[in-house]
Short mmCIF file of N, CA, C and O in Angstrom, two decimals:
data_model
loop_
_atom_site.label_atom_id
_atom_site.label_comp_id
_atom_site.label_asym_id
_atom_site.label_seq_id
_atom_site.Cartn_x
_atom_site.Cartn_y
_atom_site.Cartn_z
N GLN A 1 -11.08 -10.76 -12.81
CA GLN A 1 -10.54 -9.42 -12.04
C GLN A 1 -10.32 -9.71 -10.72
O GLN A 1 -10.64 -10.34 -9.90
N VAL A 2 -9.13 -8.68 -10.03
CA VAL A 2 -8.96 -8.68 -8.75
C VAL A 2 -9.58 -8.41 -7.63
O VAL A 2 -9.78 -6.99 -7.93
N GLN A 3 -9.98 -8.90 -6.63
CA GLN A 3 -10.83 -8.50 -5.29
C GLN A 3 -9.70 -7.97 -4.24
O GLN A 3 -8.93 -8.99 -3.99
N LEU A 4 -9.80 -7.00 -3.75
CA LEU A 4 -8.86 -6.60 -2.81
C LEU A 4 -9.59 -6.00 -1.28
O LEU A 4 -10.60 -5.30 -1.56
N VAL A 5 -9.17 -6.39 -0.35
CA VAL A 5 -9.72 -6.08 0.96
C VAL A 5 -8.86 -5.78 1.74
O VAL A 5 -8.05 -6.79 2.11
N GLU A 6 -8.84 -4.42 2.44
CA GLU A 6 -7.90 -3.96 3.09
C GLU A 6 -8.60 -3.90 4.62
O GLU A 6 -9.56 -4.03 4.92
N SER A 7 -7.46 -4.16 5.62
CA SER A 7 -7.72 -4.14 7.10
C SER A 7 -6.85 -3.64 7.88
O SER A 7 -5.68 -3.47 7.40
N GLY A 8 -7.24 -3.06 9.16
CA GLY A 8 -5.79 -2.71 10.10
C GLY A 8 -5.62 -1.61 10.33
O GLY A 8 -5.00 -0.94 11.00
N GLY A 9 -6.79 -0.50 9.60
CA GLY A 9 -6.65 0.92 9.79
C GLY A 9 -7.15 1.12 11.41
O GLY A 9 -7.95 0.44 11.97
N GLY A 10 -6.90 2.35 11.69
CA GLY A 10 -7.39 2.84 12.84
C GLY A 10 -6.96 4.14 13.12
O GLY A 10 -6.48 5.17 12.64
N GLN A 11 -7.12 4.55 14.68
CA GLN A 11 -6.91 5.87 15.21
C GLN A 11 -5.47 5.62 16.09
O GLN A 11 -5.64 4.59 16.83
N VAL A 12 -4.46 6.50 16.08
CA VAL A 12 -3.42 6.22 16.77
C VAL A 12 -2.76 7.53 17.03
O VAL A 12 -2.81 8.41 16.06
N GLN A 13 -2.15 7.73 18.00
CA GLN A 13 -1.41 8.77 18.42
C GLN A 13 0.13 9.10 17.77
O GLN A 13 0.82 8.08 17.13
N ALA A 14 0.53 10.29 17.60
CA ALA A 14 1.72 10.45 16.63
C ALA A 14 3.02 9.49 17.46
O ALA A 14 2.92 9.47 18.69
N GLY A 15 3.52 9.03 16.64
CA GLY A 15 4.67 8.03 17.01
C GLY A 15 4.43 6.66 17.03
O GLY A 15 5.22 5.82 17.42
N GLY A 16 3.17 6.33 17.20
CA GLY A 16 2.73 5.06 17.20
C GLY A 16 2.80 4.20 15.85
O GLY A 16 3.31 4.41 15.06
N SER A 17 2.50 3.07 15.96
CA SER A 17 2.48 2.05 14.91
C SER A 17 1.19 1.42 14.39
O SER A 17 0.15 1.33 15.10
N LEU A 18 0.94 0.96 13.00
CA LEU A 18 -0.01 0.35 12.64
C LEU A 18 0.26 -1.01 11.52
O LEU A 18 1.36 -0.29 10.85
N ARG A 19 -0.50 -1.80 11.52
CA ARG A 19 -0.16 -2.89 10.40
C ARG A 19 -1.21 -3.15 9.43
O ARG A 19 -2.46 -3.65 10.24
N LEU A 20 -1.10 -2.58 8.33
CA LEU A 20 -2.41 -2.85 7.40
C LEU A 20 -2.21 -4.22 6.71
O LEU A 20 -0.98 -4.60 6.19
N SER A 21 -3.22 -4.76 6.25
CA SER A 21 -3.27 -5.99 5.51
C SER A 21 -4.15 -5.81 4.36
O SER A 21 -5.13 -5.20 4.50
N CYS A 22 -4.00 -6.56 3.29
CA CYS A 22 -4.75 -6.55 2.11
C CYS A 22 -4.79 -7.76 1.75
O CYS A 22 -3.71 -8.64 1.29
N LEU A 23 -6.11 -8.49 1.59
CA LEU A 23 -6.27 -9.74 1.25
C LEU A 23 -6.96 -9.82 -0.31
O LEU A 23 -7.74 -8.81 -0.68
N ALA A 24 -6.27 -10.58 -1.19
CA ALA A 24 -6.36 -10.46 -2.58
C ALA A 24 -7.31 -11.73 -2.87
O ALA A 24 -7.15 -12.81 -2.17
N SER A 25 -7.99 -12.10 -3.97
CA SER A 25 -8.94 -13.04 -4.40
C SER A 25 -7.90 -14.03 -4.78
O SER A 25 -6.73 -14.05 -5.44
N ALA A 26 -8.32 -15.30 -4.56
CA ALA A 26 -7.38 -16.34 -4.64
C ALA A 26 -7.09 -16.66 -6.24
O ALA A 26 -8.06 -16.48 -7.00
N GLY A 27 -5.95 -17.04 -6.34
CA GLY A 27 -5.53 -17.18 -7.98
C GLY A 27 -5.10 -15.93 -8.55
O GLY A 27 -4.79 -16.31 -10.05
N THR A 28 -4.92 -14.97 -8.24
CA THR A 28 -4.55 -13.66 -8.68
C THR A 28 -3.92 -12.83 -8.36
O THR A 28 -3.44 -11.73 -8.90
N PHE A 29 -2.95 -13.23 -7.21
CA PHE A 29 -2.14 -12.27 -6.55
C PHE A 29 -0.99 -12.19 -7.06
O PHE A 29 -0.30 -11.31 -7.39
N SER A 30 -0.34 -13.44 -7.28
CA SER A 30 1.39 -13.52 -7.53
C SER A 30 1.62 -13.03 -8.76
O SER A 30 2.85 -12.59 -9.09
N GLY A 31 0.80 -12.59 -9.81
CA GLY A 31 1.13 -12.24 -11.30
C GLY A 31 0.84 -10.90 -11.33
O GLY A 31 1.19 -10.10 -12.29
N TYR A 32 0.92 -10.00 -10.04
CA TYR A 32 0.69 -8.69 -9.94
C TYR A 32 1.91 -8.07 -9.12
O TYR A 32 2.10 -8.38 -8.11
N ASP A 33 2.27 -6.78 -9.34
CA ASP A 33 2.68 -6.10 -8.49
C ASP A 33 1.50 -5.29 -7.50
O ASP A 33 0.70 -4.98 -7.96
N MET A 34 2.22 -5.40 -6.10
CA MET A 34 1.23 -4.62 -5.43
C MET A 34 1.73 -3.30 -4.64
O MET A 34 2.94 -3.07 -4.61
N GLY A 35 0.54 -2.38 -4.86
CA GLY A 35 1.05 -1.17 -3.83
C GLY A 35 0.17 -0.85 -3.00
O GLY A 35 -1.06 -1.42 -2.70
N TRP A 36 0.56 0.10 -2.04
CA TRP A 36 -0.18 0.79 -1.09
C TRP A 36 -0.23 2.35 -1.47
O TRP A 36 0.84 3.11 -1.82
N LEU A 37 -1.14 2.91 -1.58
CA LEU A 37 -1.47 4.44 -1.95
C LEU A 37 -2.39 5.00 -0.70
O LEU A 37 -3.30 4.39 -0.51
N ARG A 38 -2.26 6.22 -0.73
CA ARG A 38 -3.16 6.91 0.25
C ARG A 38 -3.78 7.99 -0.08
O ARG A 38 -3.32 8.99 -1.18
N GLN A 39 -4.82 8.78 0.46
CA GLN A 39 -5.70 9.99 -0.04
C GLN A 39 -6.13 10.57 1.33
O GLN A 39 -6.92 10.04 1.92
N SER A 40 -5.83 11.86 1.20
CA SER A 40 -6.53 12.87 2.36
C SER A 40 -7.42 13.87 1.69
O SER A 40 -7.36 13.87 0.28
N PRO A 41 -8.22 14.16 2.64
CA PRO A 41 -9.46 15.15 2.15
C PRO A 41 -8.44 16.24 1.40
O PRO A 41 -7.68 16.93 1.87
N GLY A 42 -9.17 16.90 0.31
CA GLY A 42 -8.73 17.68 -0.46
C GLY A 42 -7.22 17.47 -1.24
O GLY A 42 -6.69 18.43 -2.14
N LYS A 43 -6.87 16.42 -1.23
CA LYS A 43 -5.75 15.93 -1.76
C LYS A 43 -5.72 14.64 -2.85
O LYS A 43 -6.70 13.95 -2.72
N GLU A 44 -4.90 14.73 -3.84
CA GLU A 44 -5.43 13.64 -4.58
C GLU A 44 -4.56 12.45 -4.22
O GLU A 44 -3.57 12.39 -3.36
N ARG A 45 -4.80 11.08 -4.65
CA ARG A 45 -4.43 9.95 -4.03
C ARG A 45 -2.84 9.95 -4.51
O ARG A 45 -2.51 10.27 -5.65
N GLU A 46 -1.91 9.51 -3.32
CA GLU A 46 -0.64 9.61 -3.95
C GLU A 46 0.11 8.26 -3.55
O GLU A 46 -0.18 7.41 -2.57
N PHE A 47 1.35 8.00 -3.99
CA PHE A 47 1.91 6.38 -3.91
C PHE A 47 2.57 6.57 -2.27
O PHE A 47 3.20 7.43 -1.84
N VAL A 48 2.60 5.39 -1.71
CA VAL A 48 3.07 5.29 -0.55
C VAL A 48 4.13 3.99 -0.56
O VAL A 48 5.49 4.30 -0.23
N ALA A 49 3.84 2.87 -0.99
CA ALA A 49 4.96 1.87 -1.07
C ALA A 49 4.42 0.86 -2.00
O ALA A 49 3.16 0.69 -2.47
N ALA A 50 5.33 -0.18 -2.75
CA ALA A 50 5.02 -1.07 -3.56
C ALA A 50 5.86 -2.17 -3.58
O ALA A 50 7.24 -1.89 -3.11
N ARG A 51 5.41 -3.45 -3.84
CA ARG A 51 6.72 -4.35 -4.08
C ARG A 51 6.23 -5.15 -5.30
O ARG A 51 5.11 -5.54 -5.69
N ARG A 52 7.34 -5.52 -5.96
CA ARG A 52 7.27 -6.15 -7.39
C ARG A 52 6.99 -7.52 -7.15
O ARG A 52 6.88 -8.16 -6.06
N ARG A 53 6.25 -8.44 -8.14
CA ARG A 53 5.58 -9.75 -8.33
C ARG A 53 6.77 -10.56 -8.01
O ARG A 53 6.49 -11.78 -7.41
N SER A 54 8.18 -10.28 -8.41
CA SER A 54 9.23 -11.24 -8.13
C SER A 54 10.32 -10.32 -7.94
O SER A 54 10.29 -9.20 -8.24
N GLY A 55 11.39 -10.95 -7.45
CA GLY A 55 12.78 -10.10 -7.21
C GLY A 55 12.98 -9.51 -5.99
O GLY A 55 14.07 -9.09 -5.74
N GLY A 56 11.88 -9.38 -5.11
CA GLY A 56 11.96 -8.52 -3.93
C GLY A 56 12.10 -7.23 -3.87
O GLY A 56 12.44 -6.61 -2.94
N TYR A 57 11.75 -6.72 -5.05
CA TYR A 57 12.03 -5.20 -5.18
C TYR A 57 11.01 -4.40 -4.52
O TYR A 57 9.89 -4.74 -4.60
N THR A 58 11.35 -3.43 -3.90
CA THR A 58 10.47 -2.49 -3.23
C THR A 58 10.81 -1.10 -3.42
O THR A 58 11.77 -0.60 -3.92
N TYR A 59 9.71 -0.40 -3.26
CA TYR A 59 9.61 1.34 -3.55
C TYR A 59 9.03 1.90 -2.48
O TYR A 59 8.03 1.47 -2.06
N TYR A 60 9.40 3.10 -2.16
CA TYR A 60 8.93 3.78 -0.94
C TYR A 60 8.81 5.21 -1.28
O TYR A 60 9.89 5.64 -2.03
N ALA A 61 7.84 5.96 -0.86
CA ALA A 61 7.44 7.61 -1.42
C ALA A 61 8.89 7.90 -0.15
O ALA A 61 9.23 7.35 0.90
N ASP A 62 9.43 9.24 -0.60
CA ASP A 62 10.61 9.55 0.16
C ASP A 62 10.18 10.11 1.92
O ASP A 62 10.70 9.75 2.73
N ASP A 63 8.87 10.34 1.89
CA ASP A 63 8.49 10.67 3.18
C ASP A 63 8.35 9.45 4.11
O ASP A 63 8.27 9.58 5.36
N VAL A 64 7.89 8.22 3.67
CA VAL A 64 7.64 7.20 4.55
C VAL A 64 8.81 6.10 4.63
O VAL A 64 8.96 5.16 5.32
N LYS A 65 9.85 6.69 3.69
CA LYS A 65 11.22 5.48 3.68
C LYS A 65 11.63 5.63 5.06
O LYS A 65 12.06 6.75 5.67
N GLY A 66 12.11 4.28 5.57
CA GLY A 66 12.46 4.18 6.85
C GLY A 66 11.70 3.98 7.99
O GLY A 66 12.18 3.63 9.08
N ARG A 67 10.10 4.44 7.71
CA ARG A 67 9.05 4.25 8.80
C ARG A 67 8.21 2.79 8.35
O ARG A 67 7.76 2.48 9.03
N PHE A 68 8.25 2.85 6.97
CA PHE A 68 7.03 1.90 6.55
C PHE A 68 7.90 0.82 5.81
O PHE A 68 8.74 0.96 5.03
N THR A 69 7.15 -0.47 5.80
CA THR A 69 7.85 -1.73 5.25
C THR A 69 6.74 -2.51 4.69
O THR A 69 5.67 -2.63 5.24
N ILE A 70 6.77 -2.68 3.25
CA ILE A 70 5.89 -3.53 2.47
C ILE A 70 6.31 -4.78 2.53
O ILE A 70 7.56 -4.97 2.32
N THR A 71 5.69 -5.78 2.70
CA THR A 71 5.92 -7.38 2.49
C THR A 71 4.77 -8.10 1.87
O THR A 71 3.73 -7.59 2.03
N ARG A 72 5.21 -9.27 1.60
CA ARG A 72 3.95 -9.88 0.74
C ARG A 72 4.20 -11.65 1.24
O ARG A 72 5.22 -11.98 1.56
N GLU A 73 3.06 -11.85 1.47
CA GLU A 73 3.10 -13.64 1.70
C GLU A 73 2.07 -14.01 0.57
O GLU A 73 0.84 -14.33 0.71
N ASN A 74 2.71 -14.65 -0.42
CA ASN A 74 2.11 -15.26 -1.67
C ASN A 74 1.28 -16.18 -1.39
O ASN A 74 0.09 -16.35 -1.91
N ALA A 75 1.74 -17.09 -0.49
CA ALA A 75 0.70 -18.43 -0.02
C ALA A 75 -0.33 -18.02 0.35
O ALA A 75 -1.55 -18.85 0.36
N LYS A 76 -0.75 -16.86 0.89
CA LYS A 76 -1.61 -16.46 1.65
C LYS A 76 -2.46 -15.17 0.80
O LYS A 76 -3.63 -14.50 1.29
N ASN A 77 -2.05 -14.96 -0.07
CA ASN A 77 -2.73 -13.77 -1.20
C ASN A 77 -2.56 -12.47 -0.31
O ASN A 77 -3.73 -11.84 -0.51
N THR A 78 -1.71 -12.33 0.01
CA THR A 78 -1.63 -11.03 1.37
C THR A 78 -0.55 -10.07 1.00
O THR A 78 0.77 -10.90 0.84
N VAL A 79 -0.68 -8.98 1.35
CA VAL A 79 0.51 -7.75 1.24
C VAL A 79 0.24 -6.85 2.34
O VAL A 79 -1.22 -6.54 2.88
N TYR A 80 1.08 -6.37 3.29
CA TYR A 80 1.11 -5.87 4.49
C TYR A 80 1.82 -4.59 4.26
O TYR A 80 2.65 -4.62 3.60
N LEU A 81 1.44 -3.77 5.03
CA LEU A 81 2.03 -2.42 5.38
C LEU A 81 2.22 -2.20 6.69
O LEU A 81 1.55 -1.76 7.62
N ASN A 82 3.76 -2.21 7.34
CA ASN A 82 3.85 -1.86 8.53
C ASN A 82 4.51 -0.56 8.55
O ASN A 82 5.10 -0.03 8.13
N MET A 83 3.88 0.18 9.57
CA MET A 83 3.83 1.79 9.71
C MET A 83 4.31 1.98 11.00
O MET A 83 3.62 1.74 11.99
N ASP A 84 5.49 2.41 11.17
CA ASP A 84 6.03 2.74 12.32
C ASP A 84 6.18 4.31 12.39
O ASP A 84 6.23 5.05 11.58
N SER A 85 6.47 4.87 13.51
CA SER A 85 6.70 6.35 13.91
C SER A 85 5.74 7.16 13.00
O SER A 85 6.11 8.09 12.19
N LEU A 86 4.47 7.02 13.26
CA LEU A 86 3.38 7.84 12.28
C LEU A 86 3.28 9.09 12.89
O LEU A 86 3.61 9.45 13.98
N LYS A 87 3.16 9.90 11.66
CA LYS A 87 2.99 11.37 11.95
C LYS A 87 1.59 11.79 11.49
O LYS A 87 0.68 11.00 10.91
N PRO A 88 1.07 12.87 12.14
CA PRO A 88 -0.32 13.49 11.52
C PRO A 88 -0.43 13.37 10.18
O PRO A 88 -1.36 13.16 9.44
N ASP A 89 0.68 13.75 9.36
CA ASP A 89 0.55 13.89 7.88
C ASP A 89 0.29 12.67 7.15
O ASP A 89 0.14 12.60 5.72
N ASP A 90 0.58 11.48 7.95
CA ASP A 90 0.15 9.98 7.44
C ASP A 90 -1.29 9.84 7.23
O ASP A 90 -1.70 8.93 6.98
N SER A 91 -1.80 10.83 7.95
CA SER A 91 -3.57 10.38 8.22
C SER A 91 -4.09 10.49 6.55
O SER A 91 -3.76 11.14 5.84
N GLY A 92 -5.27 9.44 6.35
CA GLY A 92 -5.64 9.42 5.08
C GLY A 92 -6.30 8.16 4.89
O GLY A 92 -6.50 7.14 5.79
N MET A 93 -6.99 7.94 3.91
CA MET A 93 -7.72 6.49 3.42
C MET A 93 -6.35 5.75 2.71
O MET A 93 -6.00 6.49 1.87
N TYR A 94 -5.99 4.66 3.27
CA TYR A 94 -5.12 3.83 2.75
C TYR A 94 -5.69 3.02 1.63
O TYR A 94 -6.53 1.88 2.12
N TYR A 95 -5.32 2.51 0.46
CA TYR A 95 -5.92 1.88 -0.51
C TYR A 95 -4.77 0.81 -0.75
O TYR A 95 -3.61 1.21 -1.15
N CYS A 96 -4.81 -0.65 -0.90
CA CYS A 96 -4.35 -1.43 -1.72
C CYS A 96 -4.22 -1.72 -2.94
O CYS A 96 -5.84 -1.56 -3.35
N ALA A 97 -3.58 -1.92 -3.89
CA ALA A 97 -3.75 -1.55 -5.27
C ALA A 97 -3.15 -2.59 -6.13
O ALA A 97 -1.93 -3.04 -5.62
N THR A 98 -3.34 -3.30 -7.36
CA THR A 98 -2.58 -3.97 -8.22
C THR A 98 -2.21 -3.36 -9.25
O THR A 98 -3.01 -2.51 -10.17
N ALA A 99 -0.74 -3.51 -10.09
CA ALA A 99 -0.37 -3.21 -11.13
C ALA A 99 0.12 -4.29 -11.76
O ALA A 99 0.81 -5.23 -11.43
N ARG A 100 -0.56 -4.46 -13.41
CA ARG A 100 0.08 -5.54 -14.20
C ARG A 100 0.89 -5.30 -15.24
O ARG A 100 2.09 -6.43 -15.36
N SER A 101 1.31 -4.07 -15.77
CA SER A 101 2.26 -3.76 -16.57
C SER A 101 3.58 -3.59 -16.17
O SER A 101 3.66 -2.84 -15.37
N LEU A 102 4.42 -4.31 -16.58
CA LEU A 102 5.97 -4.00 -16.16
C LEU A 102 6.51 -2.85 -16.83
O LEU A 102 7.42 -2.23 -16.55
N LEU A 103 5.92 -1.99 -17.57
CA LEU A 103 6.40 -1.07 -18.48
C LEU A 103 5.88 0.21 -17.64
O LEU A 103 6.27 1.51 -17.95
N SER A 104 4.69 0.12 -16.59
CA SER A 104 4.23 1.46 -16.17
C SER A 104 5.20 1.83 -14.95
O SER A 104 5.91 1.02 -14.28
N ASN A 105 5.09 2.95 -14.71
CA ASN A 105 5.89 3.46 -13.40
C ASN A 105 5.27 3.32 -12.32
O ASN A 105 3.91 3.77 -11.88
N ILE A 106 5.63 2.40 -11.35
CA ILE A 106 4.77 1.98 -10.05
C ILE A 106 4.79 2.60 -9.23
O ILE A 106 3.95 2.58 -8.22
N ARG A 107 5.47 4.09 -9.35
CA ARG A 107 5.28 5.38 -8.33
C ARG A 107 3.88 5.98 -8.68
O ARG A 107 3.43 6.98 -8.05
N ASN A 108 3.50 5.63 -9.93
CA ASN A 108 2.48 6.61 -10.39
C ASN A 108 1.19 5.88 -10.21
O ASN A 108 1.01 4.81 -10.42
N PRO A 109 0.07 6.47 -9.20
CA PRO A 109 -1.17 6.06 -9.08
C PRO A 109 -1.97 5.58 -10.58
O PRO A 109 -2.68 4.35 -10.25
N GLY A 110 -1.82 6.21 -11.46
CA GLY A 110 -2.24 5.74 -12.82
C GLY A 110 -1.89 4.35 -13.28
O GLY A 110 -2.49 3.86 -14.12
N ALA A 111 -0.68 3.77 -12.69
CA ALA A 111 -0.30 2.49 -13.08
C ALA A 111 -1.14 1.15 -12.31
O ALA A 111 -1.16 0.05 -12.95
N TYR A 112 -2.04 1.53 -11.44
CA TYR A 112 -2.54 0.68 -11.02
C TYR A 112 -4.06 0.33 -11.31
O TYR A 112 -4.49 1.35 -11.49
N THR A 113 -4.44 -0.85 -11.60
CA THR A 113 -5.82 -0.89 -12.31
C THR A 113 -7.06 -1.70 -11.64
O THR A 113 -7.94 -1.65 -11.79
N SER A 114 -6.61 -2.19 -10.29
CA SER A 114 -7.36 -2.71 -9.07
C SER A 114 -7.23 -2.06 -8.10
O SER A 114 -6.23 -2.06 -7.46
N TRP A 115 -8.27 -1.81 -7.40
CA TRP A 115 -8.11 -1.24 -5.96
C TRP A 115 -9.10 -1.80 -4.86
O TRP A 115 -10.22 -2.18 -5.18
N GLY A 116 -8.79 -1.74 -3.60
CA GLY A 116 -9.61 -2.21 -2.73
C GLY A 116 -10.56 -0.89 -2.05
O GLY A 116 -10.49 0.22 -2.86
N GLN A 117 -11.30 -1.26 -1.01
CA GLN A 117 -12.27 -0.16 -0.71
C GLN A 117 -11.79 0.98 0.03
O GLN A 117 -12.20 1.96 0.45
N GLY A 118 -10.30 0.73 0.82
CA GLY A 118 -9.68 1.46 1.80
C GLY A 118 -9.83 1.22 2.97
O GLY A 118 -10.87 0.67 3.50
N THR A 119 -8.87 1.71 3.87
CA THR A 119 -8.76 1.64 5.31
C THR A 119 -8.48 2.96 5.77
O THR A 119 -7.47 3.18 5.42
N GLN A 120 -9.23 3.30 6.80
CA GLN A 120 -9.27 4.85 7.16
C GLN A 120 -7.75 4.73 8.25
O GLN A 120 -7.83 4.06 9.15
N VAL A 121 -6.91 5.68 8.24
CA VAL A 121 -5.88 5.61 9.23
C VAL A 121 -5.76 7.08 9.72
O VAL A 121 -5.68 8.08 8.83
N THR A 122 -5.94 7.41 11.15
CA THR A 122 -5.77 8.83 11.64
C THR A 122 -4.86 8.64 12.57
O THR A 122 -4.99 7.85 13.59
N VAL A 123 -4.09 9.66 12.23
CA VAL A 123 -2.79 9.86 13.37
C VAL A 123 -3.16 11.28 13.94
O VAL A 123 -2.95 12.56 13.39
N SER A 124 -3.10 11.33 15.31
CA SER A 124 -3.52 12.40 16.27
C SER A 124 -1.96 12.86 16.71
O SER A 124 -1.08 12.25 16.94
N SER A 125 -2.24 14.26 16.79
CA SER A 125 -0.72 15.09 17.40
C SER A 125 -0.44 15.07 18.78
O SER A 125 -1.50 14.42 19.58
#
């Protein structure tokens, strides 16, 4: 099974930036699509960004498109989420996750089968 560890969360003022990192267990990373999802208190987990295992395909939620960038560094078994121009609505627990099936909708949280423990992001007004 895939083991995922997120880091890089913190507290930032609106308009600021953060870079989240997700380290996957060795030997299991390149065969999966990778995604970032988030959850705020009282809300269900929602899709943020994803990158396919090959081909360079990326996907973003409408609200973060143009502000967030997902990248992969397969040699280091790591995926990143660069977040710019952060808004208070971006606050929440951010999770790194993996998807295996090419038939699943990568924008659906249900497509992901392995999850990290999450890293907290707090954006103040």
